[in-house]
Coordinates of C-alpha atoms in Angstrom, one line a residue:
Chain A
X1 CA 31.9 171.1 1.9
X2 CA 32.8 172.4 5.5
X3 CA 36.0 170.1 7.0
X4 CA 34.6 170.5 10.8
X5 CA 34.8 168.0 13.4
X6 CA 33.7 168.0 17.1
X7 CA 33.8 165.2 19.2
X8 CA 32.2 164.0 20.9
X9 CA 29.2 163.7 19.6
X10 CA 27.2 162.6 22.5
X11 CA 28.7 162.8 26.2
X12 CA 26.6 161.2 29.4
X13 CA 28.2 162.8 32.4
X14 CA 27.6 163.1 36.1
X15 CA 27.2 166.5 38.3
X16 CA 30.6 167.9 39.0
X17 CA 32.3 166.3 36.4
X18 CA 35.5 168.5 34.4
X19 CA 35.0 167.9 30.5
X20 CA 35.9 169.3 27.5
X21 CA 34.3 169.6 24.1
X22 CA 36.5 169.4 21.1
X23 CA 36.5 171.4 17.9
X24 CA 38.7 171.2 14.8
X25 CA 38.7 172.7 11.4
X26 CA 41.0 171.7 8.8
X27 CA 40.0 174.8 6.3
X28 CA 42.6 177.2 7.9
X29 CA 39.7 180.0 9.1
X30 CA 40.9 182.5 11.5
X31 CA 37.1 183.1 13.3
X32 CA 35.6 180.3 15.0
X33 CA 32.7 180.2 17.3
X34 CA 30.7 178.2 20.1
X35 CA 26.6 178.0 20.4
X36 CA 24.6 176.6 22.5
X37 CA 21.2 175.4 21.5
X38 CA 18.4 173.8 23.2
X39 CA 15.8 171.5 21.3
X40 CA 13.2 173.9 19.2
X41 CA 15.0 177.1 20.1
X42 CA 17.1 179.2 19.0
X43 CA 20.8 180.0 18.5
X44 CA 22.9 181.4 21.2
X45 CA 26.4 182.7 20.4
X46 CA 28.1 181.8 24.0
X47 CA 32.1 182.6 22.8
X48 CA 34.1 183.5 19.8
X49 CA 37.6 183.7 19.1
X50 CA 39.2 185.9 15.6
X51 CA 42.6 184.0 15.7
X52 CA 45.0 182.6 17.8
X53 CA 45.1 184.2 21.4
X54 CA 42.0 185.7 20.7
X55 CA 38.4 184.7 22.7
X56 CA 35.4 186.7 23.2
X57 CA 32.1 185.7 25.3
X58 CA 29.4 186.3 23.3
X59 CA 25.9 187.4 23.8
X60 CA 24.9 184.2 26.2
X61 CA 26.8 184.2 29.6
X62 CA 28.3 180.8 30.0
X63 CA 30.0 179.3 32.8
X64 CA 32.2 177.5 30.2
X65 CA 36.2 178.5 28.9
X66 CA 37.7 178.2 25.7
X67 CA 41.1 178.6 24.2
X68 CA 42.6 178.9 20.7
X69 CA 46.1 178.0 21.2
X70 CA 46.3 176.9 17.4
X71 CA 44.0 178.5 14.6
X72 CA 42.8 175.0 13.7
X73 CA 41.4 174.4 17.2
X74 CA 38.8 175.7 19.6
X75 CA 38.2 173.9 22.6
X76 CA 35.2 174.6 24.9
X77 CA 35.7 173.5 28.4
X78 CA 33.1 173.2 31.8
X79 CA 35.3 172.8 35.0
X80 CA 31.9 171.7 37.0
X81 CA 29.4 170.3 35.2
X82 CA 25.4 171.0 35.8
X83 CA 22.6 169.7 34.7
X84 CA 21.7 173.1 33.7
X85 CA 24.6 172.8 31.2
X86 CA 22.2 170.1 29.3
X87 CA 22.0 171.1 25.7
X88 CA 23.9 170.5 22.3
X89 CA 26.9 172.6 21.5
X90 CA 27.9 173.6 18.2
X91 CA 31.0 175.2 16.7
X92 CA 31.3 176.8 13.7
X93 CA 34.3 178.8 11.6
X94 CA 34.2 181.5 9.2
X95 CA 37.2 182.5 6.7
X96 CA 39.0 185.9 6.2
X97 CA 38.1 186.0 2.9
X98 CA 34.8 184.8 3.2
X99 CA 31.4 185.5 5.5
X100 CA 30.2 181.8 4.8
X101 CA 29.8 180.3 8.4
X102 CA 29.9 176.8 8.5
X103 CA 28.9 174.4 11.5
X104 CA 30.5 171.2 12.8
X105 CA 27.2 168.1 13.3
X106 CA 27.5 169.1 16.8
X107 CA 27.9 167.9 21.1
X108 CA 24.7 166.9 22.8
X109 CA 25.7 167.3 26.5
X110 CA 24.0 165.5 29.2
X111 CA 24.5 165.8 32.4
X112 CA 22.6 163.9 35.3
Chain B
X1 CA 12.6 194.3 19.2
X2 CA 15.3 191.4 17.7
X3 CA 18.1 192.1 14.9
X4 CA 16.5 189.5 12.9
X5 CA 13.0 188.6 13.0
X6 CA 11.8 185.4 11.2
X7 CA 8.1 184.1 11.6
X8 CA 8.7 180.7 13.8
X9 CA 5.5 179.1 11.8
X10 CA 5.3 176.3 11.1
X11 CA 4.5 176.7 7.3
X12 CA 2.6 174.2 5.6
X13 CA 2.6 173.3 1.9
X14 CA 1.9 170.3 0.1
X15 CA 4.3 169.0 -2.0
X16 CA 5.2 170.2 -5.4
X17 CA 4.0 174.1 -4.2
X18 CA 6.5 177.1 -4.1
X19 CA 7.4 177.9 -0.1
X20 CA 7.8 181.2 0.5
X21 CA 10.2 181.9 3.9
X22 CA 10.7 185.5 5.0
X23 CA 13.0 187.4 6.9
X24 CA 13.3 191.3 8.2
X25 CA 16.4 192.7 9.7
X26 CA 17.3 196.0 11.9
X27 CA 20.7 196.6 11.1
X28 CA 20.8 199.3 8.2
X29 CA 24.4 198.4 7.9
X30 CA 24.1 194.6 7.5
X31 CA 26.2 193.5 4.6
X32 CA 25.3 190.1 3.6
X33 CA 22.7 187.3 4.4
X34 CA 22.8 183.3 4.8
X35 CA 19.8 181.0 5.0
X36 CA 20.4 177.6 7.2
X37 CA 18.7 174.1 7.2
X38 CA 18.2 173.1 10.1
X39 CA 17.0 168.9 10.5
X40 CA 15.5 167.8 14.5
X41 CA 18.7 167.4 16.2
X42 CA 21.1 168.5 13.4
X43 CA 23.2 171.1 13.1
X44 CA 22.6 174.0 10.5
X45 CA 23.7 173.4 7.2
X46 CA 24.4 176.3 4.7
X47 CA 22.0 176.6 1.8
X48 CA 22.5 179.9 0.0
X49 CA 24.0 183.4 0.7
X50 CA 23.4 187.1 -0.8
X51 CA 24.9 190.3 -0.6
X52 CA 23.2 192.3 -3.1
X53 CA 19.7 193.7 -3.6
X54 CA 17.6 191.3 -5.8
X55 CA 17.3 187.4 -6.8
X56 CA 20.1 185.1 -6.0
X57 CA 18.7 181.6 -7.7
X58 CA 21.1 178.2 -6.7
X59 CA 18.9 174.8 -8.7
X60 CA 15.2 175.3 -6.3
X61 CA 16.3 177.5 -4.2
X62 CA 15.7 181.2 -4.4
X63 CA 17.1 183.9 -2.2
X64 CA 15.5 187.6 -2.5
X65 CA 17.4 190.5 -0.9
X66 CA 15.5 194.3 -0.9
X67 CA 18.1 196.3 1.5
X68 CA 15.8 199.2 1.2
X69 CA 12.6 197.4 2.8
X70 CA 15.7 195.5 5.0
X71 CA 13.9 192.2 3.8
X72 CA 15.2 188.6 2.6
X73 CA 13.4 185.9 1.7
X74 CA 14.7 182.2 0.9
X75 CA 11.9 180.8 -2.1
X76 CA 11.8 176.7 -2.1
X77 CA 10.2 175.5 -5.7
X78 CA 8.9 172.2 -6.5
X79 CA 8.5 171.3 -2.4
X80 CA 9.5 168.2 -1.6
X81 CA 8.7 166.6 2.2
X82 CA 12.6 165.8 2.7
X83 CA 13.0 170.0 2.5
X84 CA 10.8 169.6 6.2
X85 CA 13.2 171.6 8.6
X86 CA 13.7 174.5 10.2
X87 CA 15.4 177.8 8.1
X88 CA 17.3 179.7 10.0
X89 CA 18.3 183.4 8.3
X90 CA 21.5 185.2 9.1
X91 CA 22.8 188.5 8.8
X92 CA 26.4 189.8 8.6
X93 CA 26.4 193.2 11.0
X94 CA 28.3 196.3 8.8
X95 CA 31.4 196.1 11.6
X96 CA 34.5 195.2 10.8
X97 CA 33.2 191.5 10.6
X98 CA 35.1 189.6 13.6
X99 CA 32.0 188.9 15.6
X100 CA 29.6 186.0 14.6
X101 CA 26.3 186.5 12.2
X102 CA 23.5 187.5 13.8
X103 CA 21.1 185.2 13.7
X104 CA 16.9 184.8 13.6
X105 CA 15.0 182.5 15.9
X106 CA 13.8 180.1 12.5
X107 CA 10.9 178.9 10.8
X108 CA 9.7 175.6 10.5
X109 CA 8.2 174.3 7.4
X110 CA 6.5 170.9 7.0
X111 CA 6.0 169.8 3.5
X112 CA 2.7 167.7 3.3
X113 CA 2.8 164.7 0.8

């Protein structure tokens, strides 16, 4: 059982709009991660962070920022929102000890 | 050509048959494998993971693993409609770990009552 949270779940938000994404973990894993994913496609990894201080874009570019202050969270922040930014983000966490990825139920962004 | 290639289907089979979901990777070096659920507007959910070559069997689930062929497979017995989702396999690259799993672009199956 994956202890995962992001809130919020759903966000309605106008053009221009600053927001931020939440994403917390209670299971103590160092590697944590961000995708974006738009209805019937695939997976893209869009940044990644190992541990504390630590974040990596990954293989999407993104025009959002994230920041792991504490290893339990991972923030994922747009300073201008689009409505190109329309899609749901996930985060997910992997152990040290462990490969096992799990995912958080998800953000579905909308922006109008 | 993608790290991991996975038929995007959909795969049909009525209820009660075997489903047969298959995978092939690129990375000679890849380490381990995971095969997602994936519900309409859900977020993947972990079913089974292997690391070494042959059968890996968790209740009706299945997972097959030839390294040499660089091959997985995810076997669903005793279908049942509520198993109707996309599968999404993985693969863990042979580095040191710290980036994400790699993974396919999913294949939906629809299990006909």
């Amino acid at each position: 059982e994956a202890d995962i949270y992001q809130t919020p779940r759903y966000l309605v938000i106008g053009t221009g709009k600053k927001i931020t994404l939440e994403c917390s973990q209670t299971m103590g894993h160092d590697k944590m991660y961000w995708y974006q994913q738009d209805p019937g496609m695939e997976l893209h990894l869009i940044h990644y962070s190992y541990g504390v201080n630590s974040t990596e874009k990954g293989d999407l570019s993104s025009e959002s920022t994230v920041s792991r202050i504490r290893t339990e969270h991972f923030p994922l922040t747009l300073e201008s929102a689009r409505p190109s930014h329309t899609s749901q983000y996930l985060c997910a966490s992997t152990g040290t000890e462990t490969y096992e990825q799990y995912f958080g139920p998800g953000t579905r962004l909308t922006v109008t | 050509q993608k790290e991991v290639e996975q038929n995007s289907g959909p795969l049909s089979v009525p209820e009660g048959a075997i489903a047969s979901l298959n995978c092939t990777y690129s990375d000679r070096g890849s380490q381990s494998f995971f095969w997602y659920r994936q519900y309409s507007g859900k977020s993947p959910e972990l079913i089974m993971f292997i690391y070494s070559n042959g059968d890996k069997e968790d209740g009706r689930f299945t997972a097959q693993l030839n390294k040499a062929s660089q091959y997985v497979s995810l076997l669903i017995r005793d279908s049942q409609p509520s198993d109707s989702a996309t599968y999404l396999c993985a693969a863990r690259g042979g580095d040191t770990g710290r980036r994400a799993l790699t993974f396919g672009s999913g294949t939906r199956l629809q299990v006909q009552p």
